[in-house]
mmCIF file with all atom_site columns, C-alpha atoms in Angstrom:
data_model
loop_
_atom_site.group_PDB
_atom_site.id
_atom_site.type_symbol
_atom_site.label_atom_id
_atom_site.label_alt_id
_atom_site.label_comp_id
_atom_site.label_asym_id
_atom_site.label_entity_id
_atom_site.label_seq_id
_atom_site.pdbx_PDB_ins_code
_atom_site.Cartn_x
_atom_site.Cartn_y
_atom_site.Cartn_z
_atom_site.occupancy
_atom_site.B_iso_or_equiv
_atom_site.pdbx_formal_charge
_atom_site.auth_seq_id
_atom_site.auth_comp_id
_atom_site.auth_asym_id
_atom_site.auth_atom_id
_atom_site.pdbx_PDB_model_num
ATOM 1   C CA . UNK A 1 1   ? -9.783  12.572  4.764   1.00 0.00 ? 1   UNK A CA 1
ATOM 2   C CA . UNK A 1 2   ? -8.039  10.907  1.850   1.00 0.00 ? 2   UNK A CA 1
ATOM 3   C CA . UNK A 1 3   ? -6.762  13.004  -1.032  1.00 0.00 ? 3   UNK A CA 1
ATOM 4   C CA . UNK A 1 4   ? -8.096  10.260  -3.317  1.00 0.00 ? 4   UNK A CA 1
ATOM 5   C CA . UNK A 1 5   ? -11.848 9.571   -3.407  1.00 0.00 ? 5   UNK A CA 1
ATOM 6   C CA . UNK A 1 6   ? -13.299 6.215   -4.423  1.00 0.00 ? 6   UNK A CA 1
ATOM 7   C CA . UNK A 1 7   ? -16.885 4.936   -4.354  1.00 0.00 ? 7   UNK A CA 1
ATOM 8   C CA . UNK A 1 8   ? -17.494 2.757   -1.312  1.00 0.00 ? 8   UNK A CA 1
ATOM 9   C CA . UNK A 1 9   ? -18.927 -0.077  -3.354  1.00 0.00 ? 9   UNK A CA 1
ATOM 10  C CA . UNK A 1 10  ? -19.622 -1.295  -6.864  1.00 0.00 ? 10  UNK A CA 1
ATOM 11  C CA . UNK A 1 11  ? -21.224 -4.471  -8.125  1.00 0.00 ? 11  UNK A CA 1
ATOM 12  C CA . UNK A 1 12  ? -21.643 -6.426  -11.313 1.00 0.00 ? 12  UNK A CA 1
ATOM 13  C CA . UNK A 1 13  ? -22.708 -9.787  -12.636 1.00 0.00 ? 13  UNK A CA 1
ATOM 14  C CA . UNK A 1 14  ? -20.321 -12.410 -13.979 1.00 0.00 ? 14  UNK A CA 1
ATOM 15  C CA . UNK A 1 15  ? -19.196 -11.555 -17.480 1.00 0.00 ? 15  UNK A CA 1
ATOM 16  C CA . UNK A 1 16  ? -20.021 -7.879  -17.151 1.00 0.00 ? 16  UNK A CA 1
ATOM 17  C CA . UNK A 1 17  ? -17.580 -4.966  -16.929 1.00 0.00 ? 17  UNK A CA 1
ATOM 18  C CA . UNK A 1 18  ? -17.283 -2.540  -14.055 1.00 0.00 ? 18  UNK A CA 1
ATOM 19  C CA . UNK A 1 19  ? -15.289 0.625   -13.516 1.00 0.00 ? 19  UNK A CA 1
ATOM 20  C CA . UNK A 1 20  ? -13.965 2.007   -10.234 1.00 0.00 ? 20  UNK A CA 1
ATOM 21  C CA . UNK A 1 21  ? -13.067 5.684   -10.133 1.00 0.00 ? 21  UNK A CA 1
ATOM 22  C CA . UNK A 1 22  ? -10.384 7.431   -8.116  1.00 0.00 ? 22  UNK A CA 1
ATOM 23  C CA . UNK A 1 23  ? -10.629 11.211  -7.988  1.00 0.00 ? 23  UNK A CA 1
ATOM 24  C CA . UNK A 1 24  ? -7.823  13.329  -6.641  1.00 0.00 ? 24  UNK A CA 1
ATOM 25  C CA . UNK A 1 25  ? -8.054  16.852  -5.309  1.00 0.00 ? 25  UNK A CA 1
ATOM 26  C CA . UNK A 1 26  ? -5.848  19.108  -7.389  1.00 0.00 ? 26  UNK A CA 1
ATOM 27  C CA . UNK A 1 27  ? -3.887  20.143  -4.327  1.00 0.00 ? 27  UNK A CA 1
ATOM 28  C CA . UNK A 1 28  ? -3.728  16.685  -2.823  1.00 0.00 ? 28  UNK A CA 1
ATOM 29  C CA . UNK A 1 29  ? -2.122  14.774  -5.629  1.00 0.00 ? 29  UNK A CA 1
ATOM 30  C CA . UNK A 1 30  ? 0.713   16.451  -7.403  1.00 0.00 ? 30  UNK A CA 1
ATOM 31  C CA . UNK A 1 31  ? 1.823   13.597  -9.594  1.00 0.00 ? 31  UNK A CA 1
ATOM 32  C CA . UNK A 1 32  ? -1.287  12.060  -10.958 1.00 0.00 ? 32  UNK A CA 1
ATOM 33  C CA . UNK A 1 33  ? 0.572   10.234  -13.721 1.00 0.00 ? 33  UNK A CA 1
ATOM 34  C CA . UNK A 1 34  ? 1.618   7.669   -11.154 1.00 0.00 ? 34  UNK A CA 1
ATOM 35  C CA . UNK A 1 35  ? -1.608  6.115   -9.963  1.00 0.00 ? 35  UNK A CA 1
ATOM 36  C CA . UNK A 1 36  ? -1.509  2.462   -8.979  1.00 0.00 ? 36  UNK A CA 1
ATOM 37  C CA . UNK A 1 37  ? -4.292  0.025   -8.104  1.00 0.00 ? 37  UNK A CA 1
ATOM 38  C CA . UNK A 1 38  ? -4.314  -2.789  -5.559  1.00 0.00 ? 38  UNK A CA 1
ATOM 39  C CA . UNK A 1 39  ? -6.637  -5.749  -5.060  1.00 0.00 ? 39  UNK A CA 1
ATOM 40  C CA . UNK A 1 40  ? -7.136  -7.119  -1.567  1.00 0.00 ? 40  UNK A CA 1
ATOM 41  C CA . UNK A 1 41  ? -9.028  -10.254 -0.651  1.00 0.00 ? 41  UNK A CA 1
ATOM 42  C CA . UNK A 1 42  ? -10.188 -10.675 2.964   1.00 0.00 ? 42  UNK A CA 1
ATOM 43  C CA . UNK A 1 43  ? -7.342  -11.546 5.297   1.00 0.00 ? 43  UNK A CA 1
ATOM 44  C CA . UNK A 1 44  ? -4.742  -11.183 2.550   1.00 0.00 ? 44  UNK A CA 1
ATOM 45  C CA . UNK A 1 45  ? -2.103  -8.622  1.684   1.00 0.00 ? 45  UNK A CA 1
ATOM 46  C CA . UNK A 1 46  ? -2.819  -6.171  -1.141  1.00 0.00 ? 46  UNK A CA 1
ATOM 47  C CA . UNK A 1 47  ? -1.726  -7.177  -4.646  1.00 0.00 ? 47  UNK A CA 1
ATOM 48  C CA . UNK A 1 48  ? -0.541  -4.732  -7.290  1.00 0.00 ? 48  UNK A CA 1
ATOM 49  C CA . UNK A 1 49  ? -2.850  -4.770  -10.316 1.00 0.00 ? 49  UNK A CA 1
ATOM 50  C CA . UNK A 1 50  ? -2.008  -1.567  -12.220 1.00 0.00 ? 50  UNK A CA 1
ATOM 51  C CA . UNK A 1 51  ? 0.907   0.881   -12.022 1.00 0.00 ? 51  UNK A CA 1
ATOM 52  C CA . UNK A 1 52  ? 1.624   4.194   -13.737 1.00 0.00 ? 52  UNK A CA 1
ATOM 53  C CA . UNK A 1 53  ? -2.112  4.586   -14.504 1.00 0.00 ? 53  UNK A CA 1
ATOM 54  C CA . UNK A 1 54  ? -2.285  2.028   -17.317 1.00 0.00 ? 54  UNK A CA 1
ATOM 55  C CA . UNK A 1 55  ? 0.454   -0.600  -16.960 1.00 0.00 ? 55  UNK A CA 1
ATOM 56  C CA . UNK A 1 56  ? -0.115  -4.166  -15.796 1.00 0.00 ? 56  UNK A CA 1
ATOM 57  C CA . UNK A 1 57  ? 2.530   -6.122  -13.900 1.00 0.00 ? 57  UNK A CA 1
ATOM 58  C CA . UNK A 1 58  ? 3.492   -9.488  -15.297 1.00 0.00 ? 58  UNK A CA 1
ATOM 59  C CA . UNK A 1 59  ? 0.971   -12.132 -14.320 1.00 0.00 ? 59  UNK A CA 1
ATOM 60  C CA . UNK A 1 60  ? -2.029  -9.832  -13.920 1.00 0.00 ? 60  UNK A CA 1
ATOM 61  C CA . UNK A 1 61  ? -4.947  -10.704 -16.169 1.00 0.00 ? 61  UNK A CA 1
ATOM 62  C CA . UNK A 1 62  ? -5.558  -8.443  -19.167 1.00 0.00 ? 62  UNK A CA 1
ATOM 63  C CA . UNK A 1 63  ? -9.160  -8.188  -17.955 1.00 0.00 ? 63  UNK A CA 1
ATOM 64  C CA . UNK A 1 64  ? -7.813  -5.452  -15.687 1.00 0.00 ? 64  UNK A CA 1
ATOM 65  C CA . UNK A 1 65  ? -7.092  -2.093  -17.279 1.00 0.00 ? 65  UNK A CA 1
ATOM 66  C CA . UNK A 1 66  ? -6.425  1.441   -16.091 1.00 0.00 ? 66  UNK A CA 1
ATOM 67  C CA . UNK A 1 67  ? -7.061  4.855   -17.527 1.00 0.00 ? 67  UNK A CA 1
ATOM 68  C CA . UNK A 1 68  ? -7.094  8.504   -16.551 1.00 0.00 ? 68  UNK A CA 1
ATOM 69  C CA . UNK A 1 69  ? -9.061  11.594  -17.493 1.00 0.00 ? 69  UNK A CA 1
ATOM 70  C CA . UNK A 1 70  ? -8.164  14.870  -15.840 1.00 0.00 ? 70  UNK A CA 1
ATOM 71  C CA . UNK A 1 71  ? -7.834  14.257  -12.117 1.00 0.00 ? 71  UNK A CA 1
ATOM 72  C CA . UNK A 1 72  ? -9.805  11.011  -12.173 1.00 0.00 ? 72  UNK A CA 1
ATOM 73  C CA . UNK A 1 73  ? -8.153  7.636   -12.643 1.00 0.00 ? 73  UNK A CA 1
ATOM 74  C CA . UNK A 1 74  ? -10.197 4.521   -13.303 1.00 0.00 ? 74  UNK A CA 1
ATOM 75  C CA . UNK A 1 75  ? -9.827  0.783   -12.997 1.00 0.00 ? 75  UNK A CA 1
ATOM 76  C CA . UNK A 1 76  ? -11.924 -1.305  -15.348 1.00 0.00 ? 76  UNK A CA 1
ATOM 77  C CA . UNK A 1 77  ? -12.470 -5.012  -14.904 1.00 0.00 ? 77  UNK A CA 1
ATOM 78  C CA . UNK A 1 78  ? -13.980 -6.767  -17.874 1.00 0.00 ? 78  UNK A CA 1
ATOM 79  C CA . UNK A 1 79  ? -15.488 -10.250 -17.991 1.00 0.00 ? 79  UNK A CA 1
ATOM 80  C CA . UNK A 1 80  ? -16.160 -10.218 -14.240 1.00 0.00 ? 80  UNK A CA 1
ATOM 81  C CA . UNK A 1 81  ? -15.385 -13.431 -12.429 1.00 0.00 ? 81  UNK A CA 1
ATOM 82  C CA . UNK A 1 82  ? -16.294 -14.512 -8.921  1.00 0.00 ? 82  UNK A CA 1
ATOM 83  C CA . UNK A 1 83  ? -12.648 -14.332 -7.838  1.00 0.00 ? 83  UNK A CA 1
ATOM 84  C CA . UNK A 1 84  ? -12.590 -10.609 -8.662  1.00 0.00 ? 84  UNK A CA 1
ATOM 85  C CA . UNK A 1 85  ? -14.771 -9.973  -5.608  1.00 0.00 ? 85  UNK A CA 1
ATOM 86  C CA . UNK A 1 86  ? -12.425 -8.027  -3.337  1.00 0.00 ? 86  UNK A CA 1
ATOM 87  C CA . UNK A 1 87  ? -11.525 -4.566  -2.090  1.00 0.00 ? 87  UNK A CA 1
ATOM 88  C CA . UNK A 1 88  ? -9.700  -2.276  -4.505  1.00 0.00 ? 88  UNK A CA 1
ATOM 89  C CA . UNK A 1 89  ? -7.512  0.671   -3.584  1.00 0.00 ? 89  UNK A CA 1
ATOM 90  C CA . UNK A 1 90  ? -5.983  3.382   -5.718  1.00 0.00 ? 90  UNK A CA 1
ATOM 91  C CA . UNK A 1 91  ? -2.771  5.098   -4.686  1.00 0.00 ? 91  UNK A CA 1
ATOM 92  C CA . UNK A 1 92  ? -0.594  7.981   -5.710  1.00 0.00 ? 92  UNK A CA 1
ATOM 93  C CA . UNK A 1 93  ? 1.776   10.331  -3.994  1.00 0.00 ? 93  UNK A CA 1
ATOM 94  C CA . UNK A 1 94  ? 2.335   13.964  -3.148  1.00 0.00 ? 94  UNK A CA 1
ATOM 95  C CA . UNK A 1 95  ? 5.944   15.110  -2.757  1.00 0.00 ? 95  UNK A CA 1
ATOM 96  C CA . UNK A 1 96  ? 7.239   12.628  -0.179  1.00 0.00 ? 96  UNK A CA 1
ATOM 97  C CA . UNK A 1 97  ? 3.911   11.193  1.007   1.00 0.00 ? 97  UNK A CA 1
ATOM 98  C CA . UNK A 1 98  ? 2.061   8.211   -0.394  1.00 0.00 ? 98  UNK A CA 1
ATOM 99  C CA . UNK A 1 99  ? -1.724  8.392   -0.325  1.00 0.00 ? 99  UNK A CA 1
ATOM 100 C CA . UNK A 1 100 ? -4.378  5.729   -0.738  1.00 0.00 ? 100 UNK A CA 1
ATOM 101 C CA . UNK A 1 101 ? -7.992  6.051   -1.686  1.00 0.00 ? 101 UNK A CA 1
ATOM 102 C CA . UNK A 1 102 ? -10.558 4.911   0.839   1.00 0.00 ? 102 UNK A CA 1
ATOM 103 C CA . UNK A 1 103 ? -11.138 1.654   -1.009  1.00 0.00 ? 103 UNK A CA 1
ATOM 104 C CA . UNK A 1 104 ? -13.994 0.186   -3.043  1.00 0.00 ? 104 UNK A CA 1
ATOM 105 C CA . UNK A 1 105 ? -15.692 -3.096  -2.257  1.00 0.00 ? 105 UNK A CA 1
ATOM 106 C CA . UNK A 1 106 ? -16.491 -5.010  -5.449  1.00 0.00 ? 106 UNK A CA 1
ATOM 107 C CA . UNK A 1 107 ? -19.344 -7.487  -5.200  1.00 0.00 ? 107 UNK A CA 1
ATOM 108 C CA . UNK A 1 108 ? -19.855 -10.016 -7.974  1.00 0.00 ? 108 UNK A CA 1
ATOM 109 C CA . UNK A 1 109 ? -23.575 -10.761 -7.975  1.00 0.00 ? 109 UNK A CA 1
ATOM 110 C CA . UNK B 2 1   ? 11.427  -15.407 -5.103  1.00 0.00 ? 1   UNK B CA 1
ATOM 111 C CA . UNK B 2 2   ? 10.820  -12.091 -3.392  1.00 0.00 ? 2   UNK B CA 1
ATOM 112 C CA . UNK B 2 3   ? 9.670   -12.470 0.200   1.00 0.00 ? 3   UNK B CA 1
ATOM 113 C CA . UNK B 2 4   ? 8.876   -9.939  2.895   1.00 0.00 ? 4   UNK B CA 1
ATOM 114 C CA . UNK B 2 5   ? 8.195   -11.220 6.390   1.00 0.00 ? 5   UNK B CA 1
ATOM 115 C CA . UNK B 2 6   ? 7.039   -8.933  9.180   1.00 0.00 ? 6   UNK B CA 1
ATOM 116 C CA . UNK B 2 7   ? 7.372   -9.694  12.874  1.00 0.00 ? 7   UNK B CA 1
ATOM 117 C CA . UNK B 2 8   ? 7.182   -7.970  16.222  1.00 0.00 ? 8   UNK B CA 1
ATOM 118 C CA . UNK B 2 9   ? 3.490   -7.223  16.480  1.00 0.00 ? 9   UNK B CA 1
ATOM 119 C CA . UNK B 2 10  ? 1.492   -7.805  19.617  1.00 0.00 ? 10  UNK B CA 1
ATOM 120 C CA . UNK B 2 11  ? -0.556  -6.263  22.403  1.00 0.00 ? 11  UNK B CA 1
ATOM 121 C CA . UNK B 2 12  ? 0.789   -3.097  24.014  1.00 0.00 ? 12  UNK B CA 1
ATOM 122 C CA . UNK B 2 13  ? -0.690  -0.597  26.434  1.00 0.00 ? 13  UNK B CA 1
ATOM 123 C CA . UNK B 2 14  ? -1.399  2.988   25.408  1.00 0.00 ? 14  UNK B CA 1
ATOM 124 C CA . UNK B 2 15  ? 1.771   5.019   25.714  1.00 0.00 ? 15  UNK B CA 1
ATOM 125 C CA . UNK B 2 16  ? 3.911   1.957   25.214  1.00 0.00 ? 16  UNK B CA 1
ATOM 126 C CA . UNK B 2 17  ? 6.428   1.038   22.540  1.00 0.00 ? 17  UNK B CA 1
ATOM 127 C CA . UNK B 2 18  ? 6.872   -1.712  19.997  1.00 0.00 ? 18  UNK B CA 1
ATOM 128 C CA . UNK B 2 19  ? 9.466   -2.483  17.347  1.00 0.00 ? 19  UNK B CA 1
ATOM 129 C CA . UNK B 2 20  ? 8.421   -4.127  14.113  1.00 0.00 ? 20  UNK B CA 1
ATOM 130 C CA . UNK B 2 21  ? 10.812  -5.901  11.771  1.00 0.00 ? 21  UNK B CA 1
ATOM 131 C CA . UNK B 2 22  ? 10.607  -6.740  8.090   1.00 0.00 ? 22  UNK B CA 1
ATOM 132 C CA . UNK B 2 23  ? 12.959  -9.411  6.760   1.00 0.00 ? 23  UNK B CA 1
ATOM 133 C CA . UNK B 2 24  ? 13.501  -9.308  3.012   1.00 0.00 ? 24  UNK B CA 1
ATOM 134 C CA . UNK B 2 25  ? 14.835  -11.971 0.667   1.00 0.00 ? 25  UNK B CA 1
ATOM 135 C CA . UNK B 2 26  ? 14.991  -12.747 -3.028  1.00 0.00 ? 26  UNK B CA 1
ATOM 136 C CA . UNK B 2 27  ? 16.147  -9.322  -4.207  1.00 0.00 ? 27  UNK B CA 1
ATOM 137 C CA . UNK B 2 28  ? 18.881  -6.727  -3.684  1.00 0.00 ? 28  UNK B CA 1
ATOM 138 C CA . UNK B 2 29  ? 17.374  -5.092  -0.611  1.00 0.00 ? 29  UNK B CA 1
ATOM 139 C CA . UNK B 2 30  ? 19.735  -2.112  -0.570  1.00 0.00 ? 30  UNK B CA 1
ATOM 140 C CA . UNK B 2 31  ? 18.537  -1.002  -4.018  1.00 0.00 ? 31  UNK B CA 1
ATOM 141 C CA . UNK B 2 32  ? 14.905  -0.402  -3.051  1.00 0.00 ? 32  UNK B CA 1
ATOM 142 C CA . UNK B 2 33  ? 12.945  2.156   -1.072  1.00 0.00 ? 33  UNK B CA 1
ATOM 143 C CA . UNK B 2 34  ? 10.899  0.321   1.541   1.00 0.00 ? 34  UNK B CA 1
ATOM 144 C CA . UNK B 2 35  ? 7.602   1.357   3.113   1.00 0.00 ? 35  UNK B CA 1
ATOM 145 C CA . UNK B 2 36  ? 5.332   0.555   6.004   1.00 0.00 ? 36  UNK B CA 1
ATOM 146 C CA . UNK B 2 37  ? 1.574   0.608   5.356   1.00 0.00 ? 37  UNK B CA 1
ATOM 147 C CA . UNK B 2 38  ? -1.060  -0.136  7.983   1.00 0.00 ? 38  UNK B CA 1
ATOM 148 C CA . UNK B 2 39  ? -4.702  -1.183  7.925   1.00 0.00 ? 39  UNK B CA 1
ATOM 149 C CA . UNK B 2 40  ? -7.060  -0.964  10.901  1.00 0.00 ? 40  UNK B CA 1
ATOM 150 C CA . UNK B 2 41  ? -9.471  -3.869  11.063  1.00 0.00 ? 41  UNK B CA 1
ATOM 151 C CA . UNK B 2 42  ? -12.259 -3.380  8.558   1.00 0.00 ? 42  UNK B CA 1
ATOM 152 C CA . UNK B 2 43  ? -10.792 -0.127  7.258   1.00 0.00 ? 43  UNK B CA 1
ATOM 153 C CA . UNK B 2 44  ? -8.610  1.096   4.417   1.00 0.00 ? 44  UNK B CA 1
ATOM 154 C CA . UNK B 2 45  ? -4.894  1.284   3.824   1.00 0.00 ? 45  UNK B CA 1
ATOM 155 C CA . UNK B 2 46  ? -2.853  4.068   5.399   1.00 0.00 ? 46  UNK B CA 1
ATOM 156 C CA . UNK B 2 47  ? 0.730   4.876   4.502   1.00 0.00 ? 47  UNK B CA 1
ATOM 157 C CA . UNK B 2 48  ? 2.982   5.001   7.580   1.00 0.00 ? 48  UNK B CA 1
ATOM 158 C CA . UNK B 2 49  ? 6.539   5.677   6.460   1.00 0.00 ? 49  UNK B CA 1
ATOM 159 C CA . UNK B 2 50  ? 9.229   5.201   3.837   1.00 0.00 ? 50  UNK B CA 1
ATOM 160 C CA . UNK B 2 51  ? 12.973  4.782   4.007   1.00 0.00 ? 51  UNK B CA 1
ATOM 161 C CA . UNK B 2 52  ? 14.970  5.473   0.899   1.00 0.00 ? 52  UNK B CA 1
ATOM 162 C CA . UNK B 2 53  ? 18.039  3.655   -0.304  1.00 0.00 ? 53  UNK B CA 1
ATOM 163 C CA . UNK B 2 54  ? 20.158  6.382   1.277   1.00 0.00 ? 54  UNK B CA 1
ATOM 164 C CA . UNK B 2 55  ? 18.377  5.925   4.600   1.00 0.00 ? 55  UNK B CA 1
ATOM 165 C CA . UNK B 2 56  ? 16.225  9.039   4.231   1.00 0.00 ? 56  UNK B CA 1
ATOM 166 C CA . UNK B 2 57  ? 12.941  8.664   6.137   1.00 0.00 ? 57  UNK B CA 1
ATOM 167 C CA . UNK B 2 58  ? 9.576   10.305  5.643   1.00 0.00 ? 58  UNK B CA 1
ATOM 168 C CA . UNK B 2 59  ? 6.365   10.113  7.657   1.00 0.00 ? 59  UNK B CA 1
ATOM 169 C CA . UNK B 2 60  ? 2.809   11.410  7.529   1.00 0.00 ? 60  UNK B CA 1
ATOM 170 C CA . UNK B 2 61  ? 1.726   13.826  10.235  1.00 0.00 ? 61  UNK B CA 1
ATOM 171 C CA . UNK B 2 62  ? -0.213  11.097  12.051  1.00 0.00 ? 62  UNK B CA 1
ATOM 172 C CA . UNK B 2 63  ? 2.961   9.282   13.161  1.00 0.00 ? 63  UNK B CA 1
ATOM 173 C CA . UNK B 2 64  ? 5.722   11.876  12.782  1.00 0.00 ? 64  UNK B CA 1
ATOM 174 C CA . UNK B 2 65  ? 7.642   12.294  16.013  1.00 0.00 ? 65  UNK B CA 1
ATOM 175 C CA . UNK B 2 66  ? 6.386   8.970   17.406  1.00 0.00 ? 66  UNK B CA 1
ATOM 176 C CA . UNK B 2 67  ? 7.533   6.408   14.811  1.00 0.00 ? 67  UNK B CA 1
ATOM 177 C CA . UNK B 2 68  ? 11.053  5.887   13.489  1.00 0.00 ? 68  UNK B CA 1
ATOM 178 C CA . UNK B 2 69  ? 11.850  3.847   10.411  1.00 0.00 ? 69  UNK B CA 1
ATOM 179 C CA . UNK B 2 70  ? 15.294  2.376   9.851   1.00 0.00 ? 70  UNK B CA 1
ATOM 180 C CA . UNK B 2 71  ? 17.027  -0.240  7.732   1.00 0.00 ? 71  UNK B CA 1
ATOM 181 C CA . UNK B 2 72  ? 20.011  -2.542  8.043   1.00 0.00 ? 72  UNK B CA 1
ATOM 182 C CA . UNK B 2 73  ? 21.085  -3.526  4.553   1.00 0.00 ? 73  UNK B CA 1
ATOM 183 C CA . UNK B 2 74  ? 23.654  -6.044  5.797   1.00 0.00 ? 74  UNK B CA 1
ATOM 184 C CA . UNK B 2 75  ? 20.774  -7.975  7.359   1.00 0.00 ? 75  UNK B CA 1
ATOM 185 C CA . UNK B 2 76  ? 18.262  -7.302  4.548   1.00 0.00 ? 76  UNK B CA 1
ATOM 186 C CA . UNK B 2 77  ? 15.967  -5.872  7.182   1.00 0.00 ? 77  UNK B CA 1
ATOM 187 C CA . UNK B 2 78  ? 13.808  -2.845  7.886   1.00 0.00 ? 78  UNK B CA 1
ATOM 188 C CA . UNK B 2 79  ? 12.409  -1.755  11.211  1.00 0.00 ? 79  UNK B CA 1
ATOM 189 C CA . UNK B 2 80  ? 9.684   0.457   12.619  1.00 0.00 ? 80  UNK B CA 1
ATOM 190 C CA . UNK B 2 81  ? 10.151  1.726   16.148  1.00 0.00 ? 81  UNK B CA 1
ATOM 191 C CA . UNK B 2 82  ? 6.774   2.848   17.441  1.00 0.00 ? 82  UNK B CA 1
ATOM 192 C CA . UNK B 2 83  ? 6.621   4.964   20.612  1.00 0.00 ? 83  UNK B CA 1
ATOM 193 C CA . UNK B 2 84  ? 3.800   6.708   22.456  1.00 0.00 ? 84  UNK B CA 1
ATOM 194 C CA . UNK B 2 85  ? 1.345   4.281   20.946  1.00 0.00 ? 85  UNK B CA 1
ATOM 195 C CA . UNK B 2 86  ? -2.347  5.137   20.861  1.00 0.00 ? 86  UNK B CA 1
ATOM 196 C CA . UNK B 2 87  ? -5.519  3.133   20.345  1.00 0.00 ? 87  UNK B CA 1
ATOM 197 C CA . UNK B 2 88  ? -5.723  4.625   16.862  1.00 0.00 ? 88  UNK B CA 1
ATOM 198 C CA . UNK B 2 89  ? -2.457  2.898   15.937  1.00 0.00 ? 89  UNK B CA 1
ATOM 199 C CA . UNK B 2 90  ? -4.157  -0.499  16.226  1.00 0.00 ? 90  UNK B CA 1
ATOM 200 C CA . UNK B 2 91  ? -3.841  -2.119  12.812  1.00 0.00 ? 91  UNK B CA 1
ATOM 201 C CA . UNK B 2 92  ? -2.180  -4.747  10.680  1.00 0.00 ? 92  UNK B CA 1
ATOM 202 C CA . UNK B 2 93  ? 1.202   -3.369  9.641   1.00 0.00 ? 93  UNK B CA 1
ATOM 203 C CA . UNK B 2 94  ? 2.556   -4.357  6.237   1.00 0.00 ? 94  UNK B CA 1
ATOM 204 C CA . UNK B 2 95  ? 5.992   -3.792  4.817   1.00 0.00 ? 95  UNK B CA 1
ATOM 205 C CA . UNK B 2 96  ? 6.075   -3.177  1.086   1.00 0.00 ? 96  UNK B CA 1
ATOM 206 C CA . UNK B 2 97  ? 8.703   -2.791  -1.590  1.00 0.00 ? 97  UNK B CA 1
ATOM 207 C CA . UNK B 2 98  ? 8.533   0.260   -3.851  1.00 0.00 ? 98  UNK B CA 1
ATOM 208 C CA . UNK B 2 99  ? 9.417   -0.456  -7.451  1.00 0.00 ? 99  UNK B CA 1
ATOM 209 C CA . UNK B 2 100 ? 10.216  2.520   -9.662  1.00 0.00 ? 100 UNK B CA 1
ATOM 210 C CA . UNK B 2 101 ? 8.909   1.566   -13.078 1.00 0.00 ? 101 UNK B CA 1
ATOM 211 C CA . UNK B 2 102 ? 10.381  4.727   -14.532 1.00 0.00 ? 102 UNK B CA 1
ATOM 212 C CA . UNK B 2 103 ? 12.426  7.587   -13.136 1.00 0.00 ? 103 UNK B CA 1
ATOM 213 C CA . UNK B 2 104 ? 9.695   9.012   -10.939 1.00 0.00 ? 104 UNK B CA 1
ATOM 214 C CA . UNK B 2 105 ? 6.739   6.722   -10.627 1.00 0.00 ? 105 UNK B CA 1
ATOM 215 C CA . UNK B 2 106 ? 6.627   3.861   -8.161  1.00 0.00 ? 106 UNK B CA 1
ATOM 216 C CA . UNK B 2 107 ? 4.195   1.242   -6.963  1.00 0.00 ? 107 UNK B CA 1
ATOM 217 C CA . UNK B 2 108 ? 4.249   -1.383  -4.226  1.00 0.00 ? 108 UNK B CA 1
ATOM 218 C CA . UNK B 2 109 ? 4.979   -4.569  -6.127  1.00 0.00 ? 109 UNK B CA 1
ATOM 219 C CA . UNK B 2 110 ? 5.568   -6.864  -3.151  1.00 0.00 ? 110 UNK B CA 1
ATOM 220 C CA . UNK B 2 111 ? 3.955   -6.913  0.284   1.00 0.00 ? 111 UNK B CA 1
ATOM 221 C CA . UNK B 2 112 ? 4.505   -8.939  3.408   1.00 0.00 ? 112 UNK B CA 1
ATOM 222 C CA . UNK B 2 113 ? 1.709   -10.881 5.103   1.00 0.00 ? 113 UNK B CA 1
ATOM 223 C CA . UNK B 2 114 ? 1.398   -8.253  7.847   1.00 0.00 ? 114 UNK B CA 1
ATOM 224 C CA . UNK B 2 115 ? 1.780   -8.225  11.608  1.00 0.00 ? 115 UNK B CA 1
ATOM 225 C CA . UNK B 2 116 ? -1.006  -7.187  13.991  1.00 0.00 ? 116 UNK B CA 1
ATOM 226 C CA . UNK B 2 117 ? -0.458  -4.415  16.498  1.00 0.00 ? 117 UNK B CA 1
ATOM 227 C CA . UNK B 2 118 ? -3.086  -3.921  19.185  1.00 0.00 ? 118 UNK B CA 1
ATOM 228 C CA . UNK B 2 119 ? -2.914  -0.924  21.503  1.00 0.00 ? 119 UNK B CA 1
ATOM 229 C CA . UNK B 2 120 ? -5.219  -1.471  24.442  1.00 0.00 ? 120 UNK B CA 1
ATOM 230 C CA . UNK B 2 121 ? -5.243  -1.429  28.212  1.00 0.00 ? 121 UNK B CA 1
#
């Protein structure tokens, strides 16, 4: 059982905004200021989209944004596009272990 | 250009061993912690191990005592020796670079394409 809980699926129509949550158990994630988000298309390697809760790597669209409230981090995608359809994973770490959320499948209707 | 290329995957019987390799290029390999992350078909990502710049390894309970991570900075390479393999170890294995964006927080900014490991009789 992952220390980070994500919804199994979310969906939205093109142009809309969606938010994916990532909730950590207080004992499972000790450093919740360092949540990152990854996008994974079928058959491809994951791609870093957000690091340190809110920061975007160079080259990632500003339609992707991250936030945190308490022990829940969130990834928001605005202006949904068909190419955003993918699996999304949050990640953080506890002491010396890295943990991933179970993943959320985003469907663009 | 940063590149990570995994190799060594394949079909192995339960109880067998396999050694994965990750060849790095395009960056100063010795300056980065490196990780292995795996993904069973149709399932989520699972962290497998990390090796720090000083060669310090860490593992989750699921592989501790069976897997050994190592690195050879002169060859810009990282390895994962997997022993006593089980059906549950069947997955695509990715190597990933950890980038510390500040003093404590890191994220995996580059990933390899993955290598498939199948444990089956």
